[in-house]
Short mmCIF file of C-alpha atoms and ligand atoms in Angstrom, two decimals:
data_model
loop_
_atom_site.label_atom_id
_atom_site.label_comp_id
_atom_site.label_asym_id
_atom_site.label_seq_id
_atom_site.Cartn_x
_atom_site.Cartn_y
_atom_site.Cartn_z
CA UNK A 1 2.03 18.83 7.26
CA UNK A 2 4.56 17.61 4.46
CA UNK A 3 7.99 17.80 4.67
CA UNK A 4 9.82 18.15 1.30
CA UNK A 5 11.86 14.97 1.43
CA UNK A 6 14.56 15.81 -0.18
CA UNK A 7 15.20 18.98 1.33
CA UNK A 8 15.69 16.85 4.75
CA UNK A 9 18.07 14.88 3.73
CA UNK A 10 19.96 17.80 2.13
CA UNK A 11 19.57 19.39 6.11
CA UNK A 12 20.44 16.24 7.57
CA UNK A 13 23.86 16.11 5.32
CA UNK A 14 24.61 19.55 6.38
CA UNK A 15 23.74 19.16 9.80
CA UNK A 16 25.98 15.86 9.90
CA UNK A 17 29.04 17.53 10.42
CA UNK A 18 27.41 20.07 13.16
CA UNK A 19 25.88 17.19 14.91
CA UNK A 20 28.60 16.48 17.48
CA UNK A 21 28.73 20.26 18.97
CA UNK A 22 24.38 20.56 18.47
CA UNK A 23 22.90 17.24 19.55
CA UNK A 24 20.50 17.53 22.69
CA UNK A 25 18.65 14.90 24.67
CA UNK A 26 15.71 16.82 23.77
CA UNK A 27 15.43 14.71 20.25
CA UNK A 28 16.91 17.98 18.98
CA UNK A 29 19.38 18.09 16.30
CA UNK A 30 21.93 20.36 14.49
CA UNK A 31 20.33 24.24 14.57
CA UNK A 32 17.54 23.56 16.48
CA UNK A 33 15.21 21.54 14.40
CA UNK A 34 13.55 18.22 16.22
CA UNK A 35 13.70 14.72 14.39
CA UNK A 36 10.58 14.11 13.01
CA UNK A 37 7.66 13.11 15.35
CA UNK A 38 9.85 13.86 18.70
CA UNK A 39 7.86 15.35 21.65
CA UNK A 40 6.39 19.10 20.58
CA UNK A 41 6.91 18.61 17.25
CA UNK A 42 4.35 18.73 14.66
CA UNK A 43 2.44 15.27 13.93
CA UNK A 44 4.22 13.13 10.90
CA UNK A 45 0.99 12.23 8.62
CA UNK A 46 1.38 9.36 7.14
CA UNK A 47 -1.13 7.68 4.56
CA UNK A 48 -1.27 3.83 5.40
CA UNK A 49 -2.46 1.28 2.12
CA UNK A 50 -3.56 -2.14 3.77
CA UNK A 51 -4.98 -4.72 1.74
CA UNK A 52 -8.26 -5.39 3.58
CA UNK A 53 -9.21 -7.77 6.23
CA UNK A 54 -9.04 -10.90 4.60
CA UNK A 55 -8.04 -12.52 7.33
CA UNK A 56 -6.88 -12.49 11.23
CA UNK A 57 -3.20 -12.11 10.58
CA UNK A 58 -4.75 -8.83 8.92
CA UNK A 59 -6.50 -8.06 11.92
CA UNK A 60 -3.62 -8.24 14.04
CA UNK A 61 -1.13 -6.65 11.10
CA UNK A 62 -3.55 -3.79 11.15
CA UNK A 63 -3.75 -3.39 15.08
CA UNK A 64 -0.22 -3.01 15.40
CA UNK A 65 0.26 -0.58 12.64
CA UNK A 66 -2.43 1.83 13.81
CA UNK A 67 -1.06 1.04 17.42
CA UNK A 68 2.45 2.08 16.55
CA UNK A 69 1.02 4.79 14.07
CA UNK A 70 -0.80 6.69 16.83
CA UNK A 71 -0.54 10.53 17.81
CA UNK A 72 0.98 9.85 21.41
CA UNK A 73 3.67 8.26 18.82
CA UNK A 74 3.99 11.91 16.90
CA UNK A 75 1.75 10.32 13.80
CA UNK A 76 -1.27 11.30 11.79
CA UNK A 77 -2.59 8.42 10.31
CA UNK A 78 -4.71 8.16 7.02
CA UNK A 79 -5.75 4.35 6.96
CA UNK A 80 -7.16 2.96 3.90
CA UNK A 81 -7.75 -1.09 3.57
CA UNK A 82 -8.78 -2.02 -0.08
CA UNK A 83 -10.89 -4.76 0.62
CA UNK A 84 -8.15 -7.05 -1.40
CA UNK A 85 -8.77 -5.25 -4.73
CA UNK A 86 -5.83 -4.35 -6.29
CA UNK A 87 -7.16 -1.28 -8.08
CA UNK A 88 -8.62 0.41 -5.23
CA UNK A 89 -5.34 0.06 -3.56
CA UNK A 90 -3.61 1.87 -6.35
CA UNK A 91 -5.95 4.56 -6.20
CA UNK A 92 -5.29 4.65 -2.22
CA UNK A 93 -1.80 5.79 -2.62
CA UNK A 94 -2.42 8.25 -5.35
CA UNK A 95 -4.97 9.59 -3.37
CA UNK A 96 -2.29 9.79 -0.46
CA UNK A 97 0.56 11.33 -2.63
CA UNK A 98 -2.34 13.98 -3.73
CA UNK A 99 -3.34 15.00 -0.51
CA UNK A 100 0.79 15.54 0.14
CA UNK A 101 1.20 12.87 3.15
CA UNK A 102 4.65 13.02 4.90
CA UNK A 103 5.37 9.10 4.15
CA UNK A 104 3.31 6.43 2.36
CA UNK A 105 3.38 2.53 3.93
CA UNK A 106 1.56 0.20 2.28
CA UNK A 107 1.22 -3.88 2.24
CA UNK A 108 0.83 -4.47 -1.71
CA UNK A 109 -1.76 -6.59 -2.38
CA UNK A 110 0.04 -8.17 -4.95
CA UNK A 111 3.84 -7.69 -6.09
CA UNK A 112 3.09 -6.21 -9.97
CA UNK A 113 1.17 -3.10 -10.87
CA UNK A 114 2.87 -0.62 -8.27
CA UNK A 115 5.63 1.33 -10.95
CA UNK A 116 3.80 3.73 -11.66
CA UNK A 117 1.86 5.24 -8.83
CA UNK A 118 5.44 4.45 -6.84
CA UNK A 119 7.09 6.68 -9.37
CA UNK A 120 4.62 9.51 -8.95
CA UNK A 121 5.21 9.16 -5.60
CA UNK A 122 9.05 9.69 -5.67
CA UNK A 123 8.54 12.39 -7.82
CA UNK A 124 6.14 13.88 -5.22
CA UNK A 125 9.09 13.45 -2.71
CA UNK A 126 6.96 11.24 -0.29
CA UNK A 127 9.08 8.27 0.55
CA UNK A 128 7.24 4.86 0.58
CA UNK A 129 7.85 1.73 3.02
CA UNK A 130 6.61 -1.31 2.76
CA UNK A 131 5.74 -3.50 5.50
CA UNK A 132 4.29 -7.15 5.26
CA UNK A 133 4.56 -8.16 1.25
CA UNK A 134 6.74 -7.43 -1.57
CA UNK A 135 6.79 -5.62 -5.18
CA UNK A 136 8.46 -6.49 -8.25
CA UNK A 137 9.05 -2.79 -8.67
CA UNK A 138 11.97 -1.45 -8.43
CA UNK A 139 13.67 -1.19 -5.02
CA UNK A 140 14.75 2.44 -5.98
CA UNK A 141 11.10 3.28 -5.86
CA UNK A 142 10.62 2.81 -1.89
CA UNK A 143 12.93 3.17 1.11
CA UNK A 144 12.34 0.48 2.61
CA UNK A 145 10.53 -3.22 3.54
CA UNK A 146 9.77 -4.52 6.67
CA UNK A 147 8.47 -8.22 7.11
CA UNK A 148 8.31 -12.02 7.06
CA UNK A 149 10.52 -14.35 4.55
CA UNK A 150 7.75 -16.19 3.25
CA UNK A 151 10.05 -18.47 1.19
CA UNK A 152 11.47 -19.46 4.08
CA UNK A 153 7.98 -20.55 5.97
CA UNK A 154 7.16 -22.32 2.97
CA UNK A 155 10.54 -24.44 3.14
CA UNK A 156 9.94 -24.88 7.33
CA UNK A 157 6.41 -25.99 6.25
CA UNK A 158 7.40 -28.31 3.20
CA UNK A 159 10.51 -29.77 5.41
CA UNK A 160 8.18 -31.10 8.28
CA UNK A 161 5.84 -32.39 5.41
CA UNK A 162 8.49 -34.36 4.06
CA UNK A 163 9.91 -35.42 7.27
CA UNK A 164 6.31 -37.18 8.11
CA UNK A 165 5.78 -38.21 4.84
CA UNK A 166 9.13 -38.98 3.29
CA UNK A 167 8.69 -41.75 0.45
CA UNK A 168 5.16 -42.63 1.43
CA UNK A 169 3.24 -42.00 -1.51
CA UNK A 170 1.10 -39.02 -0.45
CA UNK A 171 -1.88 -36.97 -2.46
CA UNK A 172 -1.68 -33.05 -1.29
CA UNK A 173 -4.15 -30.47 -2.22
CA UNK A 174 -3.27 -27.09 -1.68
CA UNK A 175 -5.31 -24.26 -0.80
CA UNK A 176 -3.06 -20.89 -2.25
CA UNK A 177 -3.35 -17.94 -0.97
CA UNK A 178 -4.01 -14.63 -3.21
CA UNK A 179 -3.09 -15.11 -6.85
CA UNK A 180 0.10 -13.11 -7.53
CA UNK A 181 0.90 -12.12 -4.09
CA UNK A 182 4.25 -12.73 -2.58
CA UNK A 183 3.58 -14.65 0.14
CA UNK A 184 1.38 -16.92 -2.23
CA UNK A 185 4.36 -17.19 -4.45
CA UNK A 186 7.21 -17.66 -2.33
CA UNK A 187 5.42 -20.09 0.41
CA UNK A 188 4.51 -22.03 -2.61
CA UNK A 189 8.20 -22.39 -4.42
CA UNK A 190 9.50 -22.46 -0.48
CA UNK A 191 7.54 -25.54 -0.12
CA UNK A 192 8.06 -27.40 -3.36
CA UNK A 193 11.78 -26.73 -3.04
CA UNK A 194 11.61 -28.64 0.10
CA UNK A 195 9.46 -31.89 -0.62
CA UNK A 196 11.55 -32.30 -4.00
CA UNK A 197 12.59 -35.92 -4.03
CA UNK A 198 9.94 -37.19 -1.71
CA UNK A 199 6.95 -38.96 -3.15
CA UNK A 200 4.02 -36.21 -1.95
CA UNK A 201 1.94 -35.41 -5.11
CA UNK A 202 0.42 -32.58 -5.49
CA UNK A 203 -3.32 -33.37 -6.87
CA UNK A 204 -4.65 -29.69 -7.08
CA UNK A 205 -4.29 -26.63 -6.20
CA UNK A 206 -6.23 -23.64 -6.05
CA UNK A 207 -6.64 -19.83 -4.34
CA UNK A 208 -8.79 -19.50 -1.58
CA UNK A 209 -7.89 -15.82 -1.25
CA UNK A 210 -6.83 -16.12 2.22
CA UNK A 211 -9.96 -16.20 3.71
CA UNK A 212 -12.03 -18.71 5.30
CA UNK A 213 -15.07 -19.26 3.16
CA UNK A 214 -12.48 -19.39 0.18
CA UNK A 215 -10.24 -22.40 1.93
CA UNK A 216 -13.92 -23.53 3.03
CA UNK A 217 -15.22 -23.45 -1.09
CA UNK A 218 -12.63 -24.92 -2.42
CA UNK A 219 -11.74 -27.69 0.30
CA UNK A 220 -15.49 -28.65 -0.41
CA UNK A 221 -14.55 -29.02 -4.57
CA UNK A 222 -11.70 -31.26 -4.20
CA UNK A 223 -13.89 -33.20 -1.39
CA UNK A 224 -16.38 -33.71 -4.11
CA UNK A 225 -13.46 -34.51 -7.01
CA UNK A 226 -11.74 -36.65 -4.85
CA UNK A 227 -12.94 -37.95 -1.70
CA UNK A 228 -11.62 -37.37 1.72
CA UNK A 229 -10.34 -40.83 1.37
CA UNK A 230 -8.33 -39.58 -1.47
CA UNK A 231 -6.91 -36.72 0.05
CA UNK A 232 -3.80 -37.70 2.46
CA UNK A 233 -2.39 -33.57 3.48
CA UNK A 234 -3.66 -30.07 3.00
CA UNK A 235 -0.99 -27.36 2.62
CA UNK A 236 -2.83 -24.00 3.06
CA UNK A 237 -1.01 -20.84 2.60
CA UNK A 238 -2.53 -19.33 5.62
CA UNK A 239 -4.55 -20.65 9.00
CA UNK A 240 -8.14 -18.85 7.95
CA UNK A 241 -7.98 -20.93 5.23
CA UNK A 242 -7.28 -24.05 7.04
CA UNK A 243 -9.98 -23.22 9.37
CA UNK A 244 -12.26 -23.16 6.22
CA UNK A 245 -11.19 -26.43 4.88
CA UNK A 246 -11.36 -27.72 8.60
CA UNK A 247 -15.11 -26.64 8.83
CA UNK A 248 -15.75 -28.79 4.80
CA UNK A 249 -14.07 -31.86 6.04
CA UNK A 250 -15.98 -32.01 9.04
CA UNK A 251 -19.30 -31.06 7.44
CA UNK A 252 -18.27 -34.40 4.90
CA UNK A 253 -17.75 -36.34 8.05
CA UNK A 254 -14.02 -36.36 7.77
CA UNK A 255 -11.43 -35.81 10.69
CA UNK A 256 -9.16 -33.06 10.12
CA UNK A 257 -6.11 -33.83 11.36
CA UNK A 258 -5.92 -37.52 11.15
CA UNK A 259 -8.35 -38.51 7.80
CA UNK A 260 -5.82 -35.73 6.39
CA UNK A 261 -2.82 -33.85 7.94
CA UNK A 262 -3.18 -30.25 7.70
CA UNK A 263 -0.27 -27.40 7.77
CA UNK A 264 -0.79 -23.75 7.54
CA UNK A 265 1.08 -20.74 8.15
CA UNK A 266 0.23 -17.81 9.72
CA UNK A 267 -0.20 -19.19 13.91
CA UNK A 268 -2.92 -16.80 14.63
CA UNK A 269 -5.12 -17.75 17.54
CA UNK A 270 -7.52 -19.83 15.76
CA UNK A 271 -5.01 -21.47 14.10
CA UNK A 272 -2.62 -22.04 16.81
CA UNK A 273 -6.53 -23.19 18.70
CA UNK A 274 -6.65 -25.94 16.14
CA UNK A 275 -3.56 -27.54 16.42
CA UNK A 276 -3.91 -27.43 20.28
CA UNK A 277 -6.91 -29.54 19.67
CA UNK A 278 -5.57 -32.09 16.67
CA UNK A 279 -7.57 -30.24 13.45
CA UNK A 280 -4.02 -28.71 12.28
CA UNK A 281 -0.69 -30.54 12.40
CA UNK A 282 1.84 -28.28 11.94
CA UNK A 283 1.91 -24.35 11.72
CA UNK A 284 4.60 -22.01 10.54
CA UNK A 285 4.59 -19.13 12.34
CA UNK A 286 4.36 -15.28 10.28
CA UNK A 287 4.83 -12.81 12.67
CA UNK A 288 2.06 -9.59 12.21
CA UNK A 289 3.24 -7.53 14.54
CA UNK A 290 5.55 -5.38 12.23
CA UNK A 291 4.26 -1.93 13.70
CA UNK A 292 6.94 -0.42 15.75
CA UNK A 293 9.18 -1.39 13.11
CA UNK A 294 7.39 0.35 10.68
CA UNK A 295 6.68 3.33 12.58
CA UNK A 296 10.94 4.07 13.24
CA UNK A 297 11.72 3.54 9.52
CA UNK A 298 9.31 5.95 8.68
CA UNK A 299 11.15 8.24 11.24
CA UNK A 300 14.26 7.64 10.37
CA UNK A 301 13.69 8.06 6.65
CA UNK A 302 12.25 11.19 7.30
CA UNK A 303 15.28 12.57 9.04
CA UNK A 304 17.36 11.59 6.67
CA UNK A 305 18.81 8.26 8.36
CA UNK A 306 20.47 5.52 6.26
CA UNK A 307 17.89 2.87 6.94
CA UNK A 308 18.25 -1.12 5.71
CA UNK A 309 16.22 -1.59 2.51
CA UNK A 310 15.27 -5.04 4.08
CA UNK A 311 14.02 -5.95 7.73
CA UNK A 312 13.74 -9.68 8.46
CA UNK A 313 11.48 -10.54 11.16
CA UNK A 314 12.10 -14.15 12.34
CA UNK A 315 9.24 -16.54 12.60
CA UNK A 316 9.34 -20.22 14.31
CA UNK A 317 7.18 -23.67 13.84
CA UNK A 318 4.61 -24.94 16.14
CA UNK A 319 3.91 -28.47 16.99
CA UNK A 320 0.24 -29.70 18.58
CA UNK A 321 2.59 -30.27 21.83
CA UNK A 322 4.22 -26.85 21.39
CA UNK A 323 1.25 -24.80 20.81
CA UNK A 324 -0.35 -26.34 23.92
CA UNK A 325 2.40 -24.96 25.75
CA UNK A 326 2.53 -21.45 24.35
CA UNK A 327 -1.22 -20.58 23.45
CA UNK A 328 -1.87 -18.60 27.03
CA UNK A 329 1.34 -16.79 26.50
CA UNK A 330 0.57 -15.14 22.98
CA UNK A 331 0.51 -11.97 22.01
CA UNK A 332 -1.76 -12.14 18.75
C1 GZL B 401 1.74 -12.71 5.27
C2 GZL B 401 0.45 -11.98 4.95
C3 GZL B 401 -0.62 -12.96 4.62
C4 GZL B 401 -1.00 -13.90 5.77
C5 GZL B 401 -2.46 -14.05 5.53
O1 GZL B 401 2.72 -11.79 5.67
O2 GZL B 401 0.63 -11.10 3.85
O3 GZL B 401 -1.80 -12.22 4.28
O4 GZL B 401 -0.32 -15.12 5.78
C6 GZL B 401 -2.84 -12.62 5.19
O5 GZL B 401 -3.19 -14.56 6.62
O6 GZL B 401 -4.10 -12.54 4.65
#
């Protein structure tokens, strides 16, 4: 079931310079070995660490990975989602390196606490990829990362918000996603970057967790600080949070949409639902389906491949006019 690490990429090197004379189509390679996970070969296991299912990006994050993950794919998979506690999600991976998985991926709840177990599992010789969100551990400590630039959407979303609003004077509240997680970080800087110089003022902000009764919550406090008639744009981290805030102003008689604009990121079918009919403005797309990609960097790590420590996946914007013309058409 495990593979020592190391000692692959000590048979890949040596099998580099017999690879010419020894490579079959058969997925074979120098002396007869397979690569990893090719047909008749046994299963990779792989322990997976998601954070939870906070939300339906998660849902369709998690469907791809256990999708791309699957035995017909030459993987055992070990899912664990940690119900967006931190802790528990540590304890996932050390429980993977103990029971000696192949390859650890995991979507880090938040970007700090992960030396440590990330260390023990180097030392274990499991290599670790990470797919969706970032650490601020080092990059020595996993092979690879696979995902969205989150700064980026927050700069697409703060660039449209200060394209509509310009020098208007504007009061934003913000719904954040989870504290100290790097989409929650970067979308935010992303976006503040971007409507620098403009005259939107931000008038709170706060986590909703990136779930929908947490935008819902906390939309319904700054209703009751403010008044809908003093809130002008919402800029939620993610669309279940949006959708949350969407059901509080309507509950307070408001009109999402046009009593206050609304962006979000994320352009999950609910979302991308509720700018088709006028509740959202503008969405950011953040791509989920990151499983295939995943699924070959694991491979390739495992047979020793050079792989990119970084793997961009591009994301676009939606308009209420575009996402009435692509919402049939998409995939998650
Ligand atoms: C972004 C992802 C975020 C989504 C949320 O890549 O980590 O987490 O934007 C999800 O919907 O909960």
């Amino acid at each position: 079931m495990k593979k020592s690490f190391l000692s692959t990429i000590a048979f890949a090197g040596a099998a580099a310079f017999a690879l010419t004379a020894c490579s079959s189509d058969s997925g074979e390679t120098a002396e007869g070995s397979e690569d990893p996970g090719s047909a008749g070969d046994e299963l990779i296991t792989v322990g997976f660490a998601q954070t939870g299912s906070e939300s339906g990006w998660r849902s369709a994050n998690t469907e791809s990975m256990q999708t791309a993950f699957s035995e017909e794919n030459g993987f055992e998979l070990i899912f664990n989602a940690a119900d967006n506690d931190p802790a528990a999600q540590i304890s996932a991976v050390r429980n993977f390196i103990n029971q000696g998985v192949d390859a650890i991926v995991l979507a880090p709840i938040v970007e700090d606490g992960w030396d440590d177990v990330l260390q023990e599992a180097a030392d274990a010789d499991i290599p670790v990829i990470l797919e969706d969100r970032t650490v601020s551990a080092s990059e020595d400590l996993y092979e690879a990362w696979v995902g969205l630039d989150f700064y980026k959407e927050g700069v697409m979303a703060g660039e449209w918000a200060a394209e509509q609003f310009g020098d208007t004077p504007t009061r934003m509240v913000v719904l954040e996603g989870t504290t100290g997680s790097a989409p929650a970080n970067d979308r935010a800087a992303g976006f503040n970057e971007a409507i620098a110089g403009t005259a939107i003022e931000t008038i709170d902000s706060q986590t909703g967790d990136f779930t929908r009764d947490g935008g819902k919550a906390v939309m319904e406090g700054y209703i009751a600080n403010y008044g809908i008639d003093n809130i002008d744009l919402l800029y939620a981290h993610n669309d279940d949070m949006g959708l949350g805030a969407i059901e509080a102003i309507e509950a307070a008689g408001g009109v999402p949409g046009e009593d206050i604009t609304i962006i979000t990121i994320d352009a999950v079918k609910d979302g991308m639902q509720a700018l088709v009919d006028g509740k959202i403005n503008f969405i950011v797309e953040c791509n989920p389906l990151l499983g295939d990609l995943a699924a070959q960097l694991v491979k390739d790590v495992l047979a020793g491949e050079e792989v990119e420590k970084t793997v961009y996946v591009e994301d676009q914007t939606f308009t209420q006019e575009q996402a009435a013309e692509v919402i049939d058409s998409r995939l998650y």
